[in-house]
Short mmCIF file of C-alpha atoms in Angstrom, two decimals:
data_model
loop_
_atom_site.label_atom_id
_atom_site.label_comp_id
_atom_site.label_asym_id
_atom_site.label_seq_id
_atom_site.Cartn_x
_atom_site.Cartn_y
_atom_site.Cartn_z
CA SER A 495 0.21 -0.02 0.30
CA PRO A 496 1.04 3.58 -0.70
CA ALA A 497 2.98 5.48 2.05
CA LEU A 498 0.81 7.14 4.88
CA CYS A 499 0.45 10.65 4.84
CA CYS A 500 -1.64 13.07 6.86
CA GLY A 501 -3.34 14.88 3.81
CA ARG A 502 -2.69 18.29 4.51
CA THR A 503 -1.10 18.53 0.54
CA TYR A 504 -4.77 17.71 -0.56
CA LEU A 505 -6.43 20.26 2.57
CA ALA A 506 -4.39 22.96 0.87
CA THR A 507 -6.08 22.56 -2.18
CA GLY A 508 -9.32 22.19 -1.28
CA GLN A 509 -9.52 18.14 -1.97
CA MET A 510 -11.28 17.34 0.93
CA ASP A 511 -12.30 13.81 -0.56
CA LYS A 512 -9.06 12.74 -0.89
CA ALA A 513 -7.95 14.65 2.40
CA ARG A 514 -10.43 12.52 4.35
CA TYR A 515 -9.48 8.90 3.00
CA GLU A 516 -6.10 10.09 3.51
CA ALA A 517 -6.67 10.68 6.89
CA SER A 518 -8.82 7.75 7.41
CA ARG A 519 -5.85 5.65 6.05
CA LEU A 520 -3.36 6.96 8.62
CA LEU A 521 -5.65 6.86 11.79
CA GLU A 522 -6.43 3.33 11.05
CA ALA A 523 -2.49 2.48 11.00
CA LEU A 524 -2.16 4.45 14.50
CA SER A 525 -5.34 3.40 16.11
CA PRO A 526 -3.49 0.24 17.47
CA PHE A 527 -0.70 2.29 19.52
CA VAL A 528 -2.89 5.24 20.09
CA ALA A 529 -5.13 2.63 22.16
CA ARG A 530 -2.03 1.69 24.00
CA GLY A 531 -1.40 5.27 25.00
CA VAL A 532 1.62 5.43 23.04
CA PRO A 533 2.36 9.04 22.11
CA VAL A 534 2.08 9.81 18.03
CA VAL A 535 5.52 12.10 17.88
CA GLY A 536 5.77 14.26 14.73
CA LEU A 537 8.63 16.18 13.15
CA GLU A 538 6.26 18.67 10.41
CA PRO A 539 4.36 20.90 12.00
CA SER A 540 1.98 21.30 9.50
CA CYS A 541 1.68 17.36 9.34
CA LEU A 542 1.29 17.21 13.23
CA PHE A 543 -1.19 19.86 13.61
CA SER A 544 -3.47 18.29 10.79
CA LEU A 545 -4.05 15.64 13.47
CA ARG A 546 -4.77 17.76 16.33
CA ASP A 547 -7.13 20.14 14.47
CA GLU A 548 -8.31 19.31 10.60
CA PHE A 549 -8.89 15.68 11.40
CA LEU A 550 -11.37 16.78 13.98
CA VAL A 551 -13.40 18.17 11.58
CA LEU A 552 -13.41 15.87 8.68
CA GLY A 553 -16.01 13.81 10.56
CA LEU A 554 -13.55 10.68 11.44
CA GLY A 555 -14.82 10.24 14.68
CA ALA A 556 -13.82 9.08 17.90
CA ALA A 557 -11.14 7.46 16.24
CA ALA A 558 -9.30 11.04 15.55
CA GLN A 559 -10.05 12.47 18.94
CA LYS A 560 -8.20 10.04 20.63
CA ALA A 561 -5.02 10.53 18.00
CA ALA A 562 -5.41 14.12 18.63
CA ASP A 563 -5.11 13.98 21.90
CA ASN A 564 -2.29 11.91 21.78
CA ALA A 565 -0.39 13.43 19.11
CA PHE A 566 2.70 15.49 19.99
CA LEU A 567 5.26 17.59 18.34
CA PHE A 568 8.75 16.56 18.84
CA GLU A 569 9.84 19.69 20.99
CA GLU A 570 6.45 19.06 22.80
CA PHE A 571 6.95 15.60 23.59
CA LEU A 572 10.61 16.28 25.24
CA ALA A 573 9.79 19.18 26.97
CA ARG A 574 6.71 16.75 28.77
CA GLU A 575 9.24 14.16 29.01
CA LYS A 576 11.20 16.33 30.90
CA LYS A 577 8.90 17.46 33.44
CA ALA A 578 7.78 14.41 34.12
CA GLY A 579 11.56 13.34 34.77
CA ARG A 580 11.97 10.95 32.18
CA LEU A 581 14.36 13.11 29.70
CA ASN A 582 18.09 12.10 30.39
CA LEU A 583 19.86 13.71 27.15
CA PRO A 584 23.65 13.93 28.06
CA LEU A 585 24.02 16.79 25.69
CA LYS A 586 27.03 19.14 25.25
CA ALA A 587 27.84 22.42 23.98
CA LEU A 588 27.88 23.28 19.82
CA PRO A 589 30.26 25.18 18.31
CA GLN A 590 28.00 27.97 17.81
CA ARG A 591 27.02 29.64 20.59
CA LYS A 592 23.94 31.56 19.27
CA ALA A 593 21.01 30.19 17.39
CA LEU A 594 18.12 32.04 15.49
CA LEU A 595 14.55 30.52 15.56
CA HIS A 596 11.99 30.86 12.83
CA GLY A 597 8.83 29.50 14.14
CA HIS A 598 6.40 27.95 11.49
CA CYS A 599 2.87 29.46 11.14
CA HIS A 600 1.73 26.04 12.80
CA GLN A 601 3.75 26.48 16.19
CA LYS A 602 3.08 30.15 16.47
CA ALA A 603 -1.14 28.99 15.51
CA PHE A 604 -0.94 26.67 18.28
CA GLY A 605 1.29 28.28 21.18
CA ALA A 606 3.95 25.80 20.26
CA MET A 607 6.94 27.90 20.14
CA THR A 608 7.44 27.79 24.05
CA ALA A 609 8.59 23.70 23.56
CA VAL A 610 10.64 24.50 21.07
CA GLN A 611 12.67 27.12 23.32
CA GLU A 612 12.61 24.45 25.81
CA ALA A 613 14.04 22.02 23.54
CA LEU A 614 16.59 24.22 22.34
CA ALA A 615 17.41 25.41 26.17
CA LEU A 616 18.69 21.65 26.69
CA VAL A 617 21.67 22.36 24.68
CA PRO A 618 24.38 23.85 26.93
CA ASP A 619 25.66 27.50 26.39
CA LEU A 620 23.13 28.00 23.31
CA ALA A 621 21.87 31.63 23.35
CA VAL A 622 18.47 31.27 21.51
CA THR A 623 16.58 34.42 19.41
CA PRO A 624 13.52 34.14 18.29
CA ILE A 625 13.17 35.86 14.75
CA GLU A 626 10.22 38.23 14.86
CA SER A 627 8.56 37.23 11.91
CA SER A 628 5.39 36.58 10.34
CA CYS A 629 4.85 33.45 7.44
CA CYS A 630 8.27 32.85 5.70
CA GLY A 631 6.30 33.15 2.33
CA MET A 632 6.18 29.58 1.15
CA ALA A 633 2.64 29.10 2.97
CA GLY A 634 2.68 25.28 2.52
CA ALA A 635 3.01 24.92 -1.52
CA PHE A 636 2.20 28.61 -2.25
CA GLY A 637 5.46 29.54 -2.39
CA TYR A 638 6.35 26.98 -4.71
CA GLU A 639 4.60 27.95 -7.73
CA ALA A 640 6.37 30.34 -10.01
CA LYS A 641 3.07 32.69 -10.53
CA HIS A 642 3.55 33.41 -6.49
CA TYR A 643 7.59 34.17 -6.22
CA GLU A 644 7.76 37.65 -5.92
CA VAL A 645 5.18 37.47 -3.32
CA SER A 646 6.49 34.98 -1.21
CA MET A 647 9.89 36.26 -1.69
CA ARG A 648 8.37 39.70 -0.39
CA MET A 649 6.91 38.13 2.44
CA ALA A 650 10.50 36.46 3.58
CA GLU A 651 12.01 39.93 2.80
CA LEU A 652 9.88 41.63 5.54
CA ALA A 653 11.84 40.30 8.61
CA LEU A 654 13.35 36.79 8.16
CA LEU A 655 16.00 36.86 5.65
CA PRO A 656 17.22 39.94 6.81
CA ALA A 657 17.36 38.52 10.46
CA ILE A 658 19.50 35.74 9.28
CA ARG A 659 21.96 38.03 6.83
CA LYS A 660 22.55 40.14 10.30
CA GLY A 661 22.48 37.27 12.31
CA GLY A 662 26.37 36.49 11.02
CA ASP A 663 27.64 32.69 11.92
CA ALA A 664 24.52 31.77 14.12
CA LEU A 665 22.65 28.45 14.16
CA VAL A 666 19.59 29.17 12.13
CA VAL A 667 16.74 26.55 13.40
CA ALA A 668 13.42 26.28 11.81
CA ASP A 669 11.20 23.28 11.67
CA GLY A 670 9.25 23.80 9.07
CA THR A 671 10.28 21.72 5.75
CA SER A 672 9.34 25.01 3.58
CA CYS A 673 10.52 27.60 5.72
CA ARG A 674 14.32 25.62 5.73
CA HIS A 675 13.89 25.75 1.74
CA GLN A 676 12.65 29.68 1.84
CA ILE A 677 15.97 30.44 3.84
CA ALA A 678 18.29 28.25 1.99
CA ASP A 679 17.21 30.04 -1.68
CA GLY A 680 16.77 33.31 -0.16
CA VAL A 681 19.93 33.61 2.01
CA GLY A 682 21.95 30.29 1.02
CA ARG A 683 21.82 29.08 4.68
CA GLU A 684 21.47 25.86 5.80
CA ALA A 685 18.36 25.96 8.56
CA VAL A 686 18.01 22.89 10.45
CA HIS A 687 15.32 20.80 12.78
CA VAL A 688 15.21 21.01 16.27
CA ALA A 689 15.83 17.14 16.33
CA ARG A 690 19.13 17.81 14.59
CA VAL A 691 20.11 20.75 16.60
CA LEU A 692 20.19 18.11 19.65
CA GLU A 693 21.71 15.10 17.49
CA ARG A 694 24.65 17.42 16.72
CA ALA A 695 24.82 17.98 21.10
CA LEU A 696 24.55 14.23 21.94
#
């Protein structure tokens, strides 16, 4: 069978029936784990928040609610485990002592930026500065389309790209896949996911 998908790409283009089908397939695969209380941990904010938001309005019943209640972003899961005293990561300082953090629109909308900063605070001697910005300009698939390129780049140039240019050799952190593409294309810098930051510090 084809790889599992949250259906976000179909939702973004108004293909509700296809989105509902993909969501149903994913819920069916997750249900045995959710029933046992196994957390569903996601790396890409737009996908994870599809489980916590859109799945609940697609008419998928109790299975959607159970999955939503048990779904966490990677950094939310780490923050939860730390609070419960179950997290023991032997992290070391990185060569970079400063990091710039760009929040994905879904992380901002769902109040998840605190968890991102808590996860990055696990790295010794890393000073993290959130970039005060709006959407990076990609807005899912919007910025990938040639007809939206100029608008997409204008959005990125409002705050995000100038902040990175001024940040020198600071580590650039962004959980969103499309955000990282925009940063790479706009300023030629590699932005990394929080998980990769922690991996480097292990």
